Structure formats: C-alpha cells, structure tokens
Short mmCIF file of C-alpha atoms in Angstrom, two decimals:
data_model
loop_
_atom_site.label_atom_id
_atom_site.label_comp_id
_atom_site.label_asym_id
_atom_site.label_seq_id
_atom_site.Cartn_x
_atom_site.Cartn_y
_atom_site.Cartn_z
CA MET A 881 -5.52 12.13 4.42
CA ALA A 882 -4.20 10.80 1.10
CA LYS A 883 -4.36 7.23 2.41
CA ASN A 884 -7.95 7.68 3.54
CA LEU A 885 -8.98 9.17 0.20
CA LYS A 886 -7.44 6.19 -1.58
CA LYS A 887 -9.07 3.76 0.86
CA ALA A 888 -12.46 5.31 0.02
CA GLY A 889 -11.90 4.54 -3.66
CA HIS A 890 -10.77 7.91 -4.98
CA SER A 891 -8.00 8.33 -7.52
CA VAL A 892 -5.30 10.29 -5.68
CA THR A 893 -2.28 12.26 -6.90
CA VAL A 894 -0.08 14.00 -4.34
CA TYR A 895 2.72 16.53 -4.28
CA ASN A 896 4.93 17.41 -1.33
CA ARG A 897 7.79 19.89 -1.21
CA THR A 898 9.75 17.16 0.62
CA PRO A 899 9.50 14.26 -1.87
CA ALA A 900 10.62 11.59 0.62
CA ARG A 901 7.42 12.09 2.59
CA CYS A 902 5.51 10.56 -0.33
CA ASP A 903 7.51 7.32 -0.34
CA VAL A 904 4.99 5.53 1.91
CA LEU A 905 2.18 6.40 -0.51
CA ARG A 906 3.57 4.88 -3.71
CA PRO A 907 3.00 1.22 -2.66
CA LEU A 908 -0.67 2.07 -2.05
CA GLY A 909 -1.22 3.03 -5.68
CA ILE A 910 -1.17 6.76 -5.00
CA GLU A 911 0.45 8.75 -7.80
CA VAL A 912 3.26 11.09 -6.74
CA ALA A 913 3.70 14.26 -8.79
CA ASP A 914 6.96 16.11 -9.31
CA THR A 915 5.30 19.54 -9.35
CA PRO A 916 2.05 21.11 -8.10
CA GLY A 917 1.12 21.69 -11.76
CA GLN A 918 1.03 17.95 -12.36
CA VAL A 919 -1.54 17.61 -9.57
CA PHE A 920 -3.76 20.24 -11.19
CA GLU A 921 -3.47 18.45 -14.52
CA ALA A 922 -4.36 15.07 -12.95
CA ALA A 923 -7.20 16.06 -10.65
CA GLU A 924 -10.56 17.74 -11.00
CA ALA A 925 -10.62 18.63 -7.30
CA VAL A 926 -7.41 19.74 -5.59
CA ILE A 927 -6.92 19.92 -1.83
CA ILE A 928 -4.27 22.36 -0.63
CA MET A 929 -2.93 21.66 2.86
CA VAL A 930 0.11 23.84 3.55
CA PRO A 931 1.30 25.95 6.51
CA SER A 932 0.26 29.46 5.47
CA HIS A 933 -0.91 31.83 2.74
CA LEU A 934 2.67 32.15 1.47
CA GLU A 935 2.73 28.51 0.40
CA VAL A 936 -0.80 28.77 -1.01
CA ASP A 937 0.37 31.55 -3.32
CA GLN A 938 3.40 29.48 -4.34
CA VAL A 939 1.29 26.42 -5.17
CA LEU A 940 -1.19 28.48 -7.19
CA GLU A 941 1.52 30.68 -8.74
CA ARG A 942 -0.50 33.66 -7.54
CA SER A 943 0.94 37.11 -8.15
CA PRO A 944 0.85 40.00 -5.64
CA GLU A 945 -1.99 41.43 -7.74
CA GLY A 946 -3.98 38.20 -7.34
CA ALA A 947 -3.59 36.65 -10.80
CA ILE A 948 -3.28 32.85 -10.76
CA ALA A 949 -1.00 31.15 -13.28
CA ALA A 950 -1.57 27.53 -12.18
CA PRO A 951 -3.98 25.55 -14.43
CA VAL A 952 -7.05 25.80 -12.18
CA THR A 953 -9.74 26.50 -14.79
CA GLY A 954 -12.71 24.18 -14.39
CA ARG A 955 -11.39 22.72 -11.15
CA THR A 956 -12.55 22.85 -7.55
CA ILE A 957 -9.84 24.17 -5.26
CA VAL A 958 -10.27 23.15 -1.63
CA LEU A 959 -8.18 25.15 0.83
CA MET A 960 -7.62 23.30 4.11
CA ALA A 961 -4.84 25.57 5.37
CA THR A 962 -5.60 28.05 8.13
CA VAL A 963 -5.24 31.59 6.78
CA ALA A 964 -6.58 35.06 7.51
CA PRO A 965 -10.27 35.44 6.57
CA ALA A 966 -9.47 38.50 4.44
CA TYR A 967 -6.86 36.51 2.53
CA SER A 968 -9.33 33.67 1.94
CA THR A 969 -11.91 36.10 0.58
CA ALA A 970 -9.36 37.60 -1.81
CA LEU A 971 -8.22 34.12 -2.87
CA GLY A 972 -11.78 33.14 -3.68
CA ALA A 973 -12.07 36.16 -5.96
CA SER A 974 -8.78 35.26 -7.66
CA LEU A 975 -9.88 31.68 -8.26
CA ALA A 976 -13.26 32.76 -9.61
CA ALA A 977 -11.50 35.10 -12.03
CA ALA A 978 -9.36 32.16 -13.15
CA GLY A 979 -12.46 30.03 -13.81
CA ALA A 980 -12.21 27.78 -10.75
CA ARG A 981 -14.60 26.91 -7.94
CA TYR A 982 -13.37 27.67 -4.42
CA VAL A 983 -14.23 25.78 -1.24
CA GLU A 984 -12.78 27.10 1.99
CA ALA A 985 -12.40 24.05 4.24
CA PRO A 986 -10.04 24.32 7.23
CA VAL A 987 -10.10 21.32 9.53
CA SER A 988 -10.23 20.73 13.26
CA GLY A 989 -7.92 17.93 14.34
CA SER A 990 -4.21 17.14 14.18
CA ARG A 991 -2.18 14.02 13.36
CA LEU A 992 -4.25 11.26 15.00
CA PRO A 993 -7.67 12.46 13.73
CA ALA A 994 -6.14 12.80 10.26
CA GLU A 995 -4.79 9.25 10.39
CA THR A 996 -8.12 7.83 11.58
CA ALA A 997 -10.41 9.90 9.30
CA GLN A 998 -11.86 11.72 12.31
CA LEU A 999 -11.24 15.30 11.20
CA VAL A 1000 -13.99 17.90 11.45
CA ILE A 1001 -14.21 19.87 8.22
CA LEU A 1002 -15.45 23.45 8.32
CA ALA A 1003 -16.74 24.38 4.87
CA SER A 1004 -17.74 27.58 3.11
CA ALA A 1005 -18.29 28.41 -0.55
CA ALA A 1006 -20.10 30.87 -2.80
CA GLU A 1007 -22.60 28.11 -3.62
CA GLN A 1008 -23.58 25.08 -1.56
CA ALA A 1009 -23.33 23.01 -4.75
CA HIS A 1010 -19.57 23.55 -4.67
CA ILE A 1011 -19.44 21.85 -1.27
CA ASP A 1012 -21.80 19.11 -2.44
CA HIS A 1013 -19.35 18.39 -5.25
CA VAL A 1014 -16.49 17.59 -2.84
CA GLN A 1015 -18.54 16.19 0.05
CA PRO A 1016 -17.47 12.61 -0.81
CA LEU A 1017 -13.86 13.70 -0.27
CA PHE A 1018 -14.76 15.22 3.10
CA ASP A 1019 -16.60 12.02 4.07
CA ALA A 1020 -13.44 10.02 3.32
CA ILE A 1021 -11.17 12.06 5.58
CA GLY A 1022 -13.49 13.33 8.32
CA LYS A 1023 -16.25 12.41 10.73
CA LYS A 1024 -18.30 15.58 10.33
CA THR A 1025 -18.65 18.49 7.91
CA VAL A 1026 -19.92 21.78 9.34
CA ARG A 1027 -21.29 24.06 6.62
CA CYS A 1028 -20.64 27.60 7.78
CA GLY A 1029 -22.17 29.71 5.00
CA PRO A 1030 -20.30 31.94 2.56
CA VAL A 1031 -16.53 32.55 2.56
CA PRO A 1032 -14.85 33.46 4.95
CA MET A 1033 -17.17 32.13 7.66
CA ALA A 1034 -15.48 28.70 7.79
CA MET A 1035 -12.12 30.38 8.32
CA ARG A 1036 -13.59 32.51 11.10
CA MET A 1037 -15.08 29.37 12.64
CA LYS A 1038 -11.63 27.77 12.50
CA LEU A 1039 -10.06 30.75 14.27
CA ALA A 1040 -12.67 30.60 17.04
CA ASN A 1041 -11.93 26.89 17.40
CA GLN A 1042 -8.19 27.56 17.48
CA LEU A 1043 -8.65 30.16 20.21
CA LEU A 1044 -10.31 27.51 22.38
CA LEU A 1045 -7.81 24.79 21.47
CA ILE A 1046 -4.72 26.92 22.06
CA ALA A 1047 -6.11 28.08 25.40
CA CYS A 1048 -6.45 24.39 26.31
CA PHE A 1049 -2.85 23.65 25.32
CA GLU A 1050 -1.59 26.53 27.43
CA ALA A 1051 -3.87 25.81 30.40
CA ILE A 1052 -2.88 22.12 30.51
CA SER A 1053 0.80 23.06 30.35
CA GLU A 1054 0.48 25.82 32.95
CA ALA A 1055 -1.57 23.70 35.36
CA THR A 1056 1.02 20.91 35.10
CA HIS A 1057 3.80 23.43 35.71
CA PHE A 1058 1.90 24.78 38.73
CA ALA A 1059 1.27 21.29 40.13
CA ALA A 1060 4.98 20.48 39.93
CA GLY A 1061 5.90 23.84 41.43
CA ILE A 1062 3.76 23.34 44.54
CA GLY A 1063 5.04 19.85 45.20
CA LEU A 1064 2.25 17.68 43.79
CA ASP A 1065 2.81 14.35 42.09
CA VAL A 1066 2.33 15.45 38.46
CA GLN A 1067 1.13 12.06 37.23
CA GLN A 1068 -1.42 11.87 40.05
CA PHE A 1069 -2.61 15.40 39.23
CA LEU A 1070 -3.08 14.52 35.56
CA GLU A 1071 -4.89 11.28 36.45
CA MET A 1072 -7.22 13.30 38.66
CA ALA A 1073 -7.82 15.81 35.85
CA GLN A 1074 -8.74 13.00 33.46
CA ALA A 1075 -11.36 11.77 35.94
CA GLY A 1076 -12.85 15.23 36.44
CA PRO A 1077 -15.32 17.43 34.54
CA LEU A 1078 -12.61 18.98 32.34
CA ALA A 1079 -11.44 15.67 30.87
CA ASN A 1080 -11.34 15.81 27.07
CA ASP A 1081 -9.47 14.39 24.09
CA VAL A 1082 -6.93 17.22 24.15
CA LEU A 1083 -6.01 16.51 27.78
CA ARG A 1084 -5.89 12.76 27.19
CA SER A 1085 -3.58 13.21 24.20
CA LYS A 1086 -1.12 15.30 26.20
CA VAL A 1087 -0.92 13.49 29.56
CA ALA A 1088 1.73 10.93 28.61
CA LYS A 1089 3.73 13.60 26.81
CA LEU A 1090 3.74 15.90 29.82
CA VAL A 1091 4.69 13.13 32.25
CA SER A 1092 7.62 12.02 30.07
CA ASN A 1093 8.64 15.46 28.78
CA ASP A 1094 7.92 14.27 25.24
CA PHE A 1095 7.77 17.34 23.03
CA ALA A 1096 7.62 15.57 19.66
CA GLN A 1097 5.15 17.55 17.57
CA GLN A 1098 1.49 16.76 17.13
CA ALA A 1099 0.30 20.37 16.92
CA PRO A 1100 3.65 22.16 16.54
CA ILE A 1101 4.39 25.48 18.17
CA ARG A 1102 5.10 27.12 14.79
CA HIS A 1103 1.50 26.44 13.72
CA VAL A 1104 0.06 27.44 17.08
CA ALA A 1105 1.99 30.73 17.03
CA LYS A 1106 0.76 31.46 13.51
CA ASP A 1107 -2.86 30.64 14.33
CA ILE A 1108 -3.07 32.63 17.58
CA GLY A 1109 -1.60 35.54 15.63
CA LEU A 1110 -4.40 35.22 13.07
CA VAL A 1111 -6.97 35.12 15.90
CA CYS A 1112 -5.59 38.29 17.48
CA ASP A 1113 -5.35 40.10 14.13
CA GLU A 1114 -8.96 39.27 13.28
CA ALA A 1115 -10.11 40.36 16.74
CA GLU A 1116 -8.29 43.67 16.44
CA GLN A 1117 -9.78 44.31 13.02
CA ARG A 1118 -13.30 43.68 14.33
CA GLY A 1119 -12.93 45.46 17.67
CA VAL A 1120 -13.13 42.34 19.85
CA TRP A 1121 -11.06 42.34 23.08
CA LEU A 1122 -9.23 39.04 23.72
CA PRO A 1123 -6.86 39.52 26.70
CA ILE A 1124 -5.93 35.85 27.19
CA ALA A 1125 -5.40 35.27 23.47
CA THR A 1126 -3.11 38.31 23.44
CA ALA A 1127 -1.11 36.86 26.33
CA ASN A 1128 -0.87 33.50 24.56
CA ARG A 1129 0.29 35.22 21.40
CA SER A 1130 3.21 36.68 23.34
CA LEU A 1131 3.94 33.38 25.07
CA PHE A 1132 4.09 31.31 21.89
CA ALA A 1133 6.08 34.04 20.15
CA GLU A 1134 8.61 33.74 22.95
CA ALA A 1135 8.78 29.98 22.38
CA MET A 1136 9.43 30.59 18.70
CA GLN A 1137 12.23 33.00 19.56
CA ALA A 1138 13.66 30.32 21.87
CA GLY A 1139 13.97 27.94 18.92
CA GLN A 1140 10.99 25.71 19.78
CA SER A 1141 9.20 25.85 16.42
CA GLN A 1142 9.42 22.04 16.05
CA ASP A 1143 8.12 21.30 19.56
CA ASP A 1144 4.57 20.23 20.25
CA ALA A 1145 2.32 22.93 21.71
CA ILE A 1146 2.89 21.61 25.24
CA GLY A 1147 6.53 22.58 24.78
CA ILE A 1148 5.34 25.95 26.03
CA ILE A 1149 5.99 24.50 29.49
CA LYS A 1150 9.70 25.06 28.85
CA ILE A 1151 9.05 28.82 28.77
CA LEU A 1152 7.05 28.56 31.99
CA ARG A 1153 9.80 26.58 33.70
CA ARG A 1154 12.36 29.16 32.72
CA GLY A 1155 10.38 31.75 34.65
CA ARG A 1156 10.97 35.47 34.91
#
C-alpha cells in the first residue's frame, strides 16, 4: 500500500512496530518514522492498518475513557483495520472530540490485491466531504471505493463480506478434505472446480496451496478467527441467527488453540484431517 501511494505521487511516511519491515521502502524515497507520533506530525492524512482495536488505541494513545493523546487535531484519520462497529462508532466520537476527521475504511482483499492496487475500499464518514478529501489515496491503493453511508456502515459491510469470504475458505478446505477422503484425485477435483460455476479468485488463489500443502499465510488464521468472532458478536447483538458462522467461529478458534495462528486460512484443513 505504501509503495502504491508513493507510485501515485503522494508523499509517504510510514511506521511499523517491526522496523525491519520498512527496509524495502527506504530506497523508494518513503520516509520511515521511529514512532507513530512522527507520522502524525508529518502527514495530514494518516492511514491506520493494524490487527485490532487494541493496536488502534495504542497508535492513537487512546485512554479507556476515549481521550486521544496523539497529535490528531486537524488531520484525517483513516481506519483500515477491521474492528467491531460499536468500537468504530466510539472511536469516531473520540477523534471528533480531539479535532480530527474520521473516515472508516476497511478493505476487501489480502496480500496480492494490496500489492497490485486492486483492493476494494469500503468507506463511511460523518460527511461525504471527508471521504472526498482522501479519495485520491483510495484511488492509489484500490480498484473501487464503495461509499456505505455514515459510520459504522462500512464496518458492517466489511463484516458481511468477511462472513462470505471465511465461508469460502472453509468450504474450499472442507471440500478438498472430503475429495481426498473418498479417494478422488485432489488436483483433478480442484481443476474441475475451477472450470465450474463456483470458480472465483478465492478458489484460484488457494488451489496450488492446497495441492502442495502450502500453509504460508495470505489471509492468516489469526485474522480470520478475529473477524468471524466480530461477525458473530454483531449478529448476536442484533438478533440475527448465523449457524454456519457460529460453527466456523468454533473451528477457527480450535485452529488457534492448536497453534496455527500463522497459517493461511486454508490451514483449517489440518483440523479437519485430525478428525474427531
């Protein structure tokens, strides 16, 4: 994402909690900050892409009461992490109180879409002008921006998307496990699936990994487990029954307990192979 912003002509300053990950960015003319505060000082618009609300609060130096100590006044804060809709709403109020503009902008797409500027950005804000202000940034990193209305509608849209995506991860893994278990040639089964009506980018991205038992992360299990938990929590709060999502929540929680947090989502097949 930082590379694509720079390629589009934007001045970019980055911070990562693991400094070595920024080494590839320095030769491109991207500034590397030592602290999140230096990013806020350098940039008028700040994108936050971290695993969960815990890291968001750390970056913003946000207290349990909601007060923000980071220098956000006059800036546009763009949250691309996936968090609970209620948290996003509360964060927007905290940022407004601190004199900042808030754009909720989770994305659809993992490593490859990020590398190729093909992310789909889901955007919400108190005013459409806030999104207009950062639309050039979205155009640099994504192929489409979906404006979802006021906060937290973009986050809810992301959770609905994650429900569908996670179901695909699990279904692809389970179908492959079933094919192997009934004596089919797994590669032939997956080739057939890619030629059929259910062929999609998710399936195509996982075929080679499933055939070779490659569990290197693209969409890691730790993120999938977190997101399906957010889906189920939101459904429970709003009285929506999601039986398959609930089953997937248990399945991915089991994978986490088995030490698979670093595996790609298709690593769930290890749990299926273990059986009952």
